PDB file of C-alpha atoms in Angstrom:
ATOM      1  CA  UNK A   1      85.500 125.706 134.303  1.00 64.00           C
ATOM      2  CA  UNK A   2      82.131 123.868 133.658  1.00 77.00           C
ATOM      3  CA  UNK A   3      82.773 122.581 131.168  1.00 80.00           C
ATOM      4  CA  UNK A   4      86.259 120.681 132.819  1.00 80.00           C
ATOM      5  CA  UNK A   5      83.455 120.116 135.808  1.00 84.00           C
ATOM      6  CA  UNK A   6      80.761 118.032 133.533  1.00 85.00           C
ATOM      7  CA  UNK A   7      83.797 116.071 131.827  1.00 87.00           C
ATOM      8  CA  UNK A   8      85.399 114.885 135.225  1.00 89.00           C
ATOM      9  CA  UNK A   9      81.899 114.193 136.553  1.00 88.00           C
ATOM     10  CA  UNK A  10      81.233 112.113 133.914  1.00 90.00           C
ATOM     11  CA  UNK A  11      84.648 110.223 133.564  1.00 90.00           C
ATOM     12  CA  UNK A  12      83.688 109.482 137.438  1.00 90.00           C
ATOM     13  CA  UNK A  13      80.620 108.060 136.489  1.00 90.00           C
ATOM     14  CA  UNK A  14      81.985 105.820 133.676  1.00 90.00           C
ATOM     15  CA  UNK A  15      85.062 104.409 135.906  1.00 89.00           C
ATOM     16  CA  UNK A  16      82.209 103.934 139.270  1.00 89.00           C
ATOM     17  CA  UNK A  17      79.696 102.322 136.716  1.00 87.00           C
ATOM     18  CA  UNK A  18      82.119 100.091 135.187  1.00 83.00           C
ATOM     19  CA  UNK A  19      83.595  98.982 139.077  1.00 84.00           C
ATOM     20  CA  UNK A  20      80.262  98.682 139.846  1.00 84.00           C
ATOM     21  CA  UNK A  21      79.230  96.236 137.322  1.00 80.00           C
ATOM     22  CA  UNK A  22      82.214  94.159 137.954  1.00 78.00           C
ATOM     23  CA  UNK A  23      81.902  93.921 140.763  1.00 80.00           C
ATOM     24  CA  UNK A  24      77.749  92.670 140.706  1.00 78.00           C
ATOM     25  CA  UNK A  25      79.059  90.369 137.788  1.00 76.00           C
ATOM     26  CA  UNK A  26      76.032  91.880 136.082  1.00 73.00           C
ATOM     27  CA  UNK A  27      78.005  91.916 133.049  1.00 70.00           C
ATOM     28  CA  UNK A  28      79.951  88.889 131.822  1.00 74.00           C
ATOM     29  CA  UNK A  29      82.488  88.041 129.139  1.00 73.00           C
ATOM     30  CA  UNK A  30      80.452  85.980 125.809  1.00 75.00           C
ATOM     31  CA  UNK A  31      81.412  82.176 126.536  1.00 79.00           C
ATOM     32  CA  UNK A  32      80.691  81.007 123.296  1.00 83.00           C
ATOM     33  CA  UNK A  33      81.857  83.030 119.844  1.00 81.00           C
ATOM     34  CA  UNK A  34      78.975  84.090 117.138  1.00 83.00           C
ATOM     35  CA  UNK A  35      78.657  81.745 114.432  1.00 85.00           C
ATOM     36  CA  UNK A  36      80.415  84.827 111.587  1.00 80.00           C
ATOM     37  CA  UNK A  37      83.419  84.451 114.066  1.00 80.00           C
ATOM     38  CA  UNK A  38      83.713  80.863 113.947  1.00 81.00           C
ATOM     39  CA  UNK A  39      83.395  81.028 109.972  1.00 79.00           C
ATOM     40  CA  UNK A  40      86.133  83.555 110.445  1.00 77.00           C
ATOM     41  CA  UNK A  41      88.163  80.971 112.518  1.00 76.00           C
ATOM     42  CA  UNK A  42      87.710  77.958 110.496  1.00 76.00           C
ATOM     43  CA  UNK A  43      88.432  79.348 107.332  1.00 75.00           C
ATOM     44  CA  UNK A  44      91.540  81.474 108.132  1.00 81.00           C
ATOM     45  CA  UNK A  45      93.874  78.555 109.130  1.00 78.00           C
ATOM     46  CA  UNK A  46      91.884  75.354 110.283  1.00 75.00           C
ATOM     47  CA  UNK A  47      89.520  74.728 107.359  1.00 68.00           C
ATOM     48  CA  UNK A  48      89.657  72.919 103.996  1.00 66.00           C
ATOM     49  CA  UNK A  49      89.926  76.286 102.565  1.00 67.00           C
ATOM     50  CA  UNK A  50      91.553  78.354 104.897  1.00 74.00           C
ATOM     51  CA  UNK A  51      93.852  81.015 103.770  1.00 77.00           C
ATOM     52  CA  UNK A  52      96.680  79.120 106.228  1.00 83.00           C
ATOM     53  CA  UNK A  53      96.813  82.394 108.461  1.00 84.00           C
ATOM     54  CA  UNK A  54      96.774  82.716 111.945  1.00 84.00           C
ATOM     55  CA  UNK A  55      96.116  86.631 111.470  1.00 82.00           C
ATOM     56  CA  UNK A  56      92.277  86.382 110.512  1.00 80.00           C
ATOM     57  CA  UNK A  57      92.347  90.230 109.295  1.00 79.00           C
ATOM     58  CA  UNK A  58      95.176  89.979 106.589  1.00 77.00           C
ATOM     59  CA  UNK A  59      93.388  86.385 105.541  1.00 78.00           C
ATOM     60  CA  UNK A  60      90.205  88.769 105.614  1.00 78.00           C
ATOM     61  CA  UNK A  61      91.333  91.630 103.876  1.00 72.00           C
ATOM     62  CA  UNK A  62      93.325  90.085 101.255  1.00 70.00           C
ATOM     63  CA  UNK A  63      91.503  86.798 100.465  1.00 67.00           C
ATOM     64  CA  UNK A  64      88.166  87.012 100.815  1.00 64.00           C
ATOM     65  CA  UNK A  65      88.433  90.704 100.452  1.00 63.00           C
ATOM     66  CA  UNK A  66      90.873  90.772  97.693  1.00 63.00           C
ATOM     67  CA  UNK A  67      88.863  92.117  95.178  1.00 65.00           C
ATOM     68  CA  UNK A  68      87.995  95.241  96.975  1.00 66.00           C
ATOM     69  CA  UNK A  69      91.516  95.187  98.693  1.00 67.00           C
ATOM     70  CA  UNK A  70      92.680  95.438  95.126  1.00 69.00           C
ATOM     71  CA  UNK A  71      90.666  98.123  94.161  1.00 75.00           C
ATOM     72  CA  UNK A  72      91.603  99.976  97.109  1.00 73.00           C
ATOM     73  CA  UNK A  73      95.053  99.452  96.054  1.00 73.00           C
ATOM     74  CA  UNK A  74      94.004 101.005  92.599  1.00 78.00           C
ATOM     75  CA  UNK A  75      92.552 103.843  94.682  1.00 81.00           C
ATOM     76  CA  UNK A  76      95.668 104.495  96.518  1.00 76.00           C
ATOM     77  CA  UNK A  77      97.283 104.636  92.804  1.00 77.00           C
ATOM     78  CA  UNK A  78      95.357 107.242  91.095  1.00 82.00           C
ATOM     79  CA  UNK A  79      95.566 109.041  94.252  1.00 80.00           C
ATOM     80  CA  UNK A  80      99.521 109.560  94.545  1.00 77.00           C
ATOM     81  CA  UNK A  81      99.030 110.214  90.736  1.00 77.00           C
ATOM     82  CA  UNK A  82      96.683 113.114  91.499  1.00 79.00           C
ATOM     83  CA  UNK A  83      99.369 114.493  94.605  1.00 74.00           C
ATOM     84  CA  UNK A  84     102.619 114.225  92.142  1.00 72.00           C
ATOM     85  CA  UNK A  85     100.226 116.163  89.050  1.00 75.00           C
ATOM     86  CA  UNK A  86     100.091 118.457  91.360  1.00 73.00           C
ATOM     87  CA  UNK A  87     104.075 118.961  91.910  1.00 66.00           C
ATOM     88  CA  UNK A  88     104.428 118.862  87.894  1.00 66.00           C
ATOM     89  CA  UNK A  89     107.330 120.874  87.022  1.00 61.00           C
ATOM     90  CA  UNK A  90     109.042 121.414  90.310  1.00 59.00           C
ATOM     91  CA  UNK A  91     113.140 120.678  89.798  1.00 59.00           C
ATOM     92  CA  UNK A  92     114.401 117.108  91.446  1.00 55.00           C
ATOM     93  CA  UNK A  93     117.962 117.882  90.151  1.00 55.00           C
ATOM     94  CA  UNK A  94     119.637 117.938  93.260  1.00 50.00           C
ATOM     95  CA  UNK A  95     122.471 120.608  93.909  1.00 52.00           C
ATOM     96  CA  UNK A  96     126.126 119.778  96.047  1.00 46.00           C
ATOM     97  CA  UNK A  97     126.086 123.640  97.711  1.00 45.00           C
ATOM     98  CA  UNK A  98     122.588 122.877  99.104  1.00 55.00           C
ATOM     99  CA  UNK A  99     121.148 120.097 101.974  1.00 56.00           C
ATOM    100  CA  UNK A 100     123.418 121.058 105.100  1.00 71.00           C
ATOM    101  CA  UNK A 101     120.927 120.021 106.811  1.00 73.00           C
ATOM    102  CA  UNK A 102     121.014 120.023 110.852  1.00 80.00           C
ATOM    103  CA  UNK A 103     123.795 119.868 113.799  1.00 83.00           C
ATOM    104  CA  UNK A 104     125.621 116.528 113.618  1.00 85.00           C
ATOM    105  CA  UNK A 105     123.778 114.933 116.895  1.00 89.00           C
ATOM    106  CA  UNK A 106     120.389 115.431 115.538  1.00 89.00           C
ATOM    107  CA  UNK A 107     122.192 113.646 112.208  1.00 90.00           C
ATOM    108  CA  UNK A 108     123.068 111.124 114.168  1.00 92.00           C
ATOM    109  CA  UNK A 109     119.966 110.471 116.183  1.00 93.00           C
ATOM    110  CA  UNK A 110     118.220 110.485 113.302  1.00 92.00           C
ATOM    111  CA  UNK A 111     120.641 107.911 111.465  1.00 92.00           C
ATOM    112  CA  UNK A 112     119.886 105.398 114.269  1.00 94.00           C
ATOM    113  CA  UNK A 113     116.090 106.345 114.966  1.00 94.00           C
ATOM    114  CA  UNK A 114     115.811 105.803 110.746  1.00 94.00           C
ATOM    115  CA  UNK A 115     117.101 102.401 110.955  1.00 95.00           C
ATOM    116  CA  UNK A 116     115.046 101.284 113.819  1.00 96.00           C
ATOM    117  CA  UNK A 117     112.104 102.982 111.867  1.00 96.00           C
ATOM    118  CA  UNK A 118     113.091 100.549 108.730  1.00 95.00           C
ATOM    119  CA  UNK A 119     113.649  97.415 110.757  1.00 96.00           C
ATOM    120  CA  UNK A 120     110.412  97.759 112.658  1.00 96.00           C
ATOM    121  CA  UNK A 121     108.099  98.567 108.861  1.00 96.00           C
ATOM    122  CA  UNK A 122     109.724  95.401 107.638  1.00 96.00           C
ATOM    123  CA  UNK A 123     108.478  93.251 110.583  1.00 95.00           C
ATOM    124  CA  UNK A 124     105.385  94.754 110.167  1.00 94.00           C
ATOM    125  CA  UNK A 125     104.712  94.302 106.436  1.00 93.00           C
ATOM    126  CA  UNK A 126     106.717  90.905 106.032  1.00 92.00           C
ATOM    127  CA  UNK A 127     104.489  89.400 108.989  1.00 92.00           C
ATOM    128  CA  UNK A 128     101.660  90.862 108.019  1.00 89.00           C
ATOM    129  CA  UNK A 129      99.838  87.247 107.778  1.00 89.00           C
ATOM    130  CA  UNK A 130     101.557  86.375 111.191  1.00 89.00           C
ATOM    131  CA  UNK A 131     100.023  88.842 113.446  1.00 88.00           C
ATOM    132  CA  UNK A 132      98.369  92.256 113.267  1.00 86.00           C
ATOM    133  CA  UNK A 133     100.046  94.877 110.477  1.00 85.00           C
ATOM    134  CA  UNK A 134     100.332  94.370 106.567  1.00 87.00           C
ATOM    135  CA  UNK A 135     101.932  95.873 103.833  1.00 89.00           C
ATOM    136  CA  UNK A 136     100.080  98.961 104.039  1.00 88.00           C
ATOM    137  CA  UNK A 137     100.585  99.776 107.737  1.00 90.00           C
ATOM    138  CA  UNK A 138     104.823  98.642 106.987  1.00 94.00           C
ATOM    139  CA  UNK A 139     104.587 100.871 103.998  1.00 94.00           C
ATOM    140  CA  UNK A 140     103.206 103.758 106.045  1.00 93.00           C
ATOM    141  CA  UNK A 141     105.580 103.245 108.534  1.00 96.00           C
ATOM    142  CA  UNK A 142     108.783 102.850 106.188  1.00 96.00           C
ATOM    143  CA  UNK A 143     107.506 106.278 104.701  1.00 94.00           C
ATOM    144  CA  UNK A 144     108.025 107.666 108.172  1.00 94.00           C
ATOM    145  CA  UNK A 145     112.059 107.106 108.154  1.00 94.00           C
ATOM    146  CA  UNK A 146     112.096 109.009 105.189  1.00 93.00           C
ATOM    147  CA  UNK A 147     109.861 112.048 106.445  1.00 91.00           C
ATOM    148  CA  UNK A 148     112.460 112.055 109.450  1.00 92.00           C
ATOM    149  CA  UNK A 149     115.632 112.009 107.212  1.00 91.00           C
ATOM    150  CA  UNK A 150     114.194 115.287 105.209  1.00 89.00           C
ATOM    151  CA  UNK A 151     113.856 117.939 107.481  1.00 88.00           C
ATOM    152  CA  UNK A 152     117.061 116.562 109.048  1.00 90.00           C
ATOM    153  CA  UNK A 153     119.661 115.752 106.240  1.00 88.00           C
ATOM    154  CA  UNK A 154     117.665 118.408 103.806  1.00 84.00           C
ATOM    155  CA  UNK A 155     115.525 116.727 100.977  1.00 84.00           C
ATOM    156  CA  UNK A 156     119.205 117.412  98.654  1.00 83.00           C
ATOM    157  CA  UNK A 157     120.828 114.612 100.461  1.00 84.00           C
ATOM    158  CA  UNK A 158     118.128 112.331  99.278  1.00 85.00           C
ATOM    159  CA  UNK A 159     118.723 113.722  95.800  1.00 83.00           C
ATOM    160  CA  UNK A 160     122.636 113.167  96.075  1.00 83.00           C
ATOM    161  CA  UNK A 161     121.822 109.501  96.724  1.00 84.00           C
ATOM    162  CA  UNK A 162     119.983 109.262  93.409  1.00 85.00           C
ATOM    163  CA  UNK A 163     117.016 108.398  95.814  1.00 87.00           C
ATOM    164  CA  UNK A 164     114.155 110.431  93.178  1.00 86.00           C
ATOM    165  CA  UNK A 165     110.503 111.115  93.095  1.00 84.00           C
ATOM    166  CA  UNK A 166     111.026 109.771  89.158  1.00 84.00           C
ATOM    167  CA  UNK A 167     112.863 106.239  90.359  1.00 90.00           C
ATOM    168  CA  UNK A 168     110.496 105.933  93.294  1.00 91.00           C
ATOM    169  CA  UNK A 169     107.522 106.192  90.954  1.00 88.00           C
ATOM    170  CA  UNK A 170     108.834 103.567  88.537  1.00 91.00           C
ATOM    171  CA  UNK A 171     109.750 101.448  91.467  1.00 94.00           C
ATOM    172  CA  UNK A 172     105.959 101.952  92.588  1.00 90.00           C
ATOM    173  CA  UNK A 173     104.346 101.068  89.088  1.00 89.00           C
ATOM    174  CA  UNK A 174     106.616  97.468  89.494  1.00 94.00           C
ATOM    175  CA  UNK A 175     105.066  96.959  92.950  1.00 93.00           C
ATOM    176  CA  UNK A 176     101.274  97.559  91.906  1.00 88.00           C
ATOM    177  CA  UNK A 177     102.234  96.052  88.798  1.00 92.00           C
ATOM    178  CA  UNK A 178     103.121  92.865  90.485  1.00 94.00           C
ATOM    179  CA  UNK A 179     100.391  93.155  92.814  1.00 89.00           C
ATOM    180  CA  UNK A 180      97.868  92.573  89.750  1.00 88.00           C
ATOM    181  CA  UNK A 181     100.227  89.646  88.460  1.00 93.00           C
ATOM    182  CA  UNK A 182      99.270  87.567  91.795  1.00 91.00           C
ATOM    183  CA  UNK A 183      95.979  88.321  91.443  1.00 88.00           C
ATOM    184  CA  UNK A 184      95.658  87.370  87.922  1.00 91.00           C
ATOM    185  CA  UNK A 185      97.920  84.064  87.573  1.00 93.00           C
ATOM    186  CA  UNK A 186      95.517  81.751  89.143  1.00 91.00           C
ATOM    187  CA  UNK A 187      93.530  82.243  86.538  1.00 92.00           C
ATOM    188  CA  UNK A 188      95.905  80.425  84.100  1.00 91.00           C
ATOM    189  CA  UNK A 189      94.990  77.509  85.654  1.00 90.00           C
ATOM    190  CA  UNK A 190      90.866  78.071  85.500  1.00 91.00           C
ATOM    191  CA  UNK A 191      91.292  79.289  89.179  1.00 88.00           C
ATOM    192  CA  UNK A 192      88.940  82.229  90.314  1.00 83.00           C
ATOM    193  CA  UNK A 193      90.657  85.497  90.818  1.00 82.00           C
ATOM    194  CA  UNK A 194      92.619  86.550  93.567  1.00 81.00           C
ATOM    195  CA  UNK A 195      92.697  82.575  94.780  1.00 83.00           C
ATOM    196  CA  UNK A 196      95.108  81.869  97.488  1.00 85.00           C
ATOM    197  CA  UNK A 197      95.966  78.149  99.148  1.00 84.00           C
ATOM    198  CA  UNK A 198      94.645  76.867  95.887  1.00 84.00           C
ATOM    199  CA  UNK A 199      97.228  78.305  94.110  1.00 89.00           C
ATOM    200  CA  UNK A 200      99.994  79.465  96.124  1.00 90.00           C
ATOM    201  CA  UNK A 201     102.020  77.137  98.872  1.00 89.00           C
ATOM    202  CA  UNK A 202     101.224  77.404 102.287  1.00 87.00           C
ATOM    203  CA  UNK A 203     105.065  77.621 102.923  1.00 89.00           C
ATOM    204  CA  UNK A 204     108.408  78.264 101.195  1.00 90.00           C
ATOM    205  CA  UNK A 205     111.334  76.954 102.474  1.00 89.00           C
ATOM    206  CA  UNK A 206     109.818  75.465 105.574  1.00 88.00           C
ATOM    207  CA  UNK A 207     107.943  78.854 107.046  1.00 89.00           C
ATOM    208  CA  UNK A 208     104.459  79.858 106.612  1.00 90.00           C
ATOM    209  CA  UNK A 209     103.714  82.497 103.533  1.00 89.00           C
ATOM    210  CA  UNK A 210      99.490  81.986 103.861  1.00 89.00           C
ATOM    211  CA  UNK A 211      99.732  81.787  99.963  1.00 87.00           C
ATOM    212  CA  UNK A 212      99.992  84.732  98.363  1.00 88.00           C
ATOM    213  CA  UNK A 213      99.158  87.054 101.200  1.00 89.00           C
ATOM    214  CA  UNK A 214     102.893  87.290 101.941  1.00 91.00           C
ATOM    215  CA  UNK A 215     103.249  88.448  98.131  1.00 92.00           C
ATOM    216  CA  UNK A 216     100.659  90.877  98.449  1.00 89.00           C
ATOM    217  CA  UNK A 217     101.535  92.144 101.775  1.00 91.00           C
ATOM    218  CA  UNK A 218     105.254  92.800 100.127  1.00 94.00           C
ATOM    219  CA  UNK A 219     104.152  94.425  96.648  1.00 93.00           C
ATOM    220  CA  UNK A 220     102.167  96.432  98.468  1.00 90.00           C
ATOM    221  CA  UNK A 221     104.700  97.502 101.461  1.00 94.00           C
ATOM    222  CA  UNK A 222     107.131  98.586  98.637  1.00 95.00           C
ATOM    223  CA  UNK A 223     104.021 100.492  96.679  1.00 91.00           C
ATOM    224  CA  UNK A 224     102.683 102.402  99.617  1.00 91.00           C
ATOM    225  CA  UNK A 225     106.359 103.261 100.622  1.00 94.00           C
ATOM    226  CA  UNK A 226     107.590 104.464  97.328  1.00 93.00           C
ATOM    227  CA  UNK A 227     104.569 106.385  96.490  1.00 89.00           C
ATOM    228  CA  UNK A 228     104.971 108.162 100.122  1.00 90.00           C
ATOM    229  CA  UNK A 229     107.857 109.001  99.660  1.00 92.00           C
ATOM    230  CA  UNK A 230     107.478 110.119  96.268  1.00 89.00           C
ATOM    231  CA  UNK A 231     105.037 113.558  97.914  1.00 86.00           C
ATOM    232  CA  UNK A 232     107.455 113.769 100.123  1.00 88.00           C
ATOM    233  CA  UNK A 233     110.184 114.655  98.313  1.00 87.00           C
ATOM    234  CA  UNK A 234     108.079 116.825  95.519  1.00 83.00           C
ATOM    235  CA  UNK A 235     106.394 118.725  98.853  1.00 82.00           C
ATOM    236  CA  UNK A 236     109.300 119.343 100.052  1.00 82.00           C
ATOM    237  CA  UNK A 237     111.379 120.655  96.784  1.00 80.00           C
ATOM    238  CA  UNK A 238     107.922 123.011  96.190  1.00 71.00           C
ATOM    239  CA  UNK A 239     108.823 124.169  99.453  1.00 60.00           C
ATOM    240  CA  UNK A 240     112.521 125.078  98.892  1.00 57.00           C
ATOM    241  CA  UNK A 241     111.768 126.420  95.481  1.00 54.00           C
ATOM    242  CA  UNK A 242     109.499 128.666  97.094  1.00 50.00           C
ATOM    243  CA  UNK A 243     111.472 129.750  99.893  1.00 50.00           C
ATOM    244  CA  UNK A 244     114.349 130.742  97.501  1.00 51.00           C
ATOM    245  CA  UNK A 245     111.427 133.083  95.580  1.00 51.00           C
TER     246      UNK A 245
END
């Protein structure tokens, strides 16, 4: 009880304080923005060599970041490499008598939740440069649909689609694979590495792309998703096999 006593006192104090202050206008909004914002500003769509990208974290992140975004990305790699050594040896075969799975409304549900799930990590990833998301976040959130569909449909059904940890790790190595290709083909032309507007056009077929942060923001949407996906399907075969034990 005292301790729910000192926590409402004190969310009392914050919410009075805070009226309080409004209300003296003792504390005001900034009316001007820091000179690392404005650099931010003018070179993420408005300067000579902005990234054409109205979403200054993505132009951030993956252009003036884009070494260490990279490297993240190589992270990330050796990472789902470590979780899948783990799983070495666990069957992916998949087997017709197994994967009944749940009742049919909770199949259904899912089916429609799934697609929303899918729709809603594409829009995320594929306007990454737009507004606030990215490949990684879409990739996460594709991942999702897939976690859902598992405990559902049973991790067989999966199996029966020929949807594998083996084809979802080759379809991984592409993505990062072509990841490092946009990184690297400036340089063909004596371009530094990882260059952007320089490079890459501003738009394709009349929309705005930012250069190659759409690329990257793709590539790396269909690595993080993949390589999700991947554990998911090995945890939850390790699972069954042990169950059956």
């Amino acid at each position: 009880m005292n301790r729910y006593l000192v926590l409402t006192v004190l969310l009392a104090f914050t919410i009075i304080s805070a009226l309080v202050l409004a209300w003296l206008n003792l504390v005001n909004p900034p009316t001007t923005i820091k000179t690392l914002g404005l650099t931010y500003i003018e070179n993420t769509y408005f300067g000579p060599y902005s990234s054409m990208s109205p979403e200054a974290v993505t132009a951030i992140v993956w252009d003036y970041r884009g070494l260490d975004t990279v490297y993240e990305t190589a992270v990330f790699f050796l990472a789902i490499v470590g979780g899948l050594s783990v799983f070495r040896g666990v069957k992916t075969r998949a087997s017709a008598m197994k994967g009944i799975g749940l009742t049919g409304i909770a199949k259904a549900s899912t089916k429609i939740i799934a697609v929303m799930i899918i729709g809603a990590s594409a829009s995320i990833a594929l306007h990454g440069h737009l507004t606030p998301g990215g490949g990684f976040q879409g990739g996460s959130t594709l991942a999702v649909a897939f976690l859902l569909i598992i405990p559902i449909f049973s991790v067989y059904s999966l199996l029966n689609m020929n949807i594998t940890s083996e084809k979802l790790i080759a379809i991984r190595g592409i993505a990062l694979t072509a990841i490092g290709v946009v990184a690297l083909l400036p340089v063909l032309k004596n371009l530094p590495l990882v260059s952007n507007i320089s490079f890459y056009p501003s738009h394709i077929a009349g929309m705005l792309t930012s250069g190659s942060l759409f690329f990257y923001n793709l590539f790396e949407y269909i690595a993080v998703a993949s390589g999700f996906t991947a554990v998911f399907i090995y945890l939850s075969l390790a699972g069954a096999e042990s169950e059956e034990k």
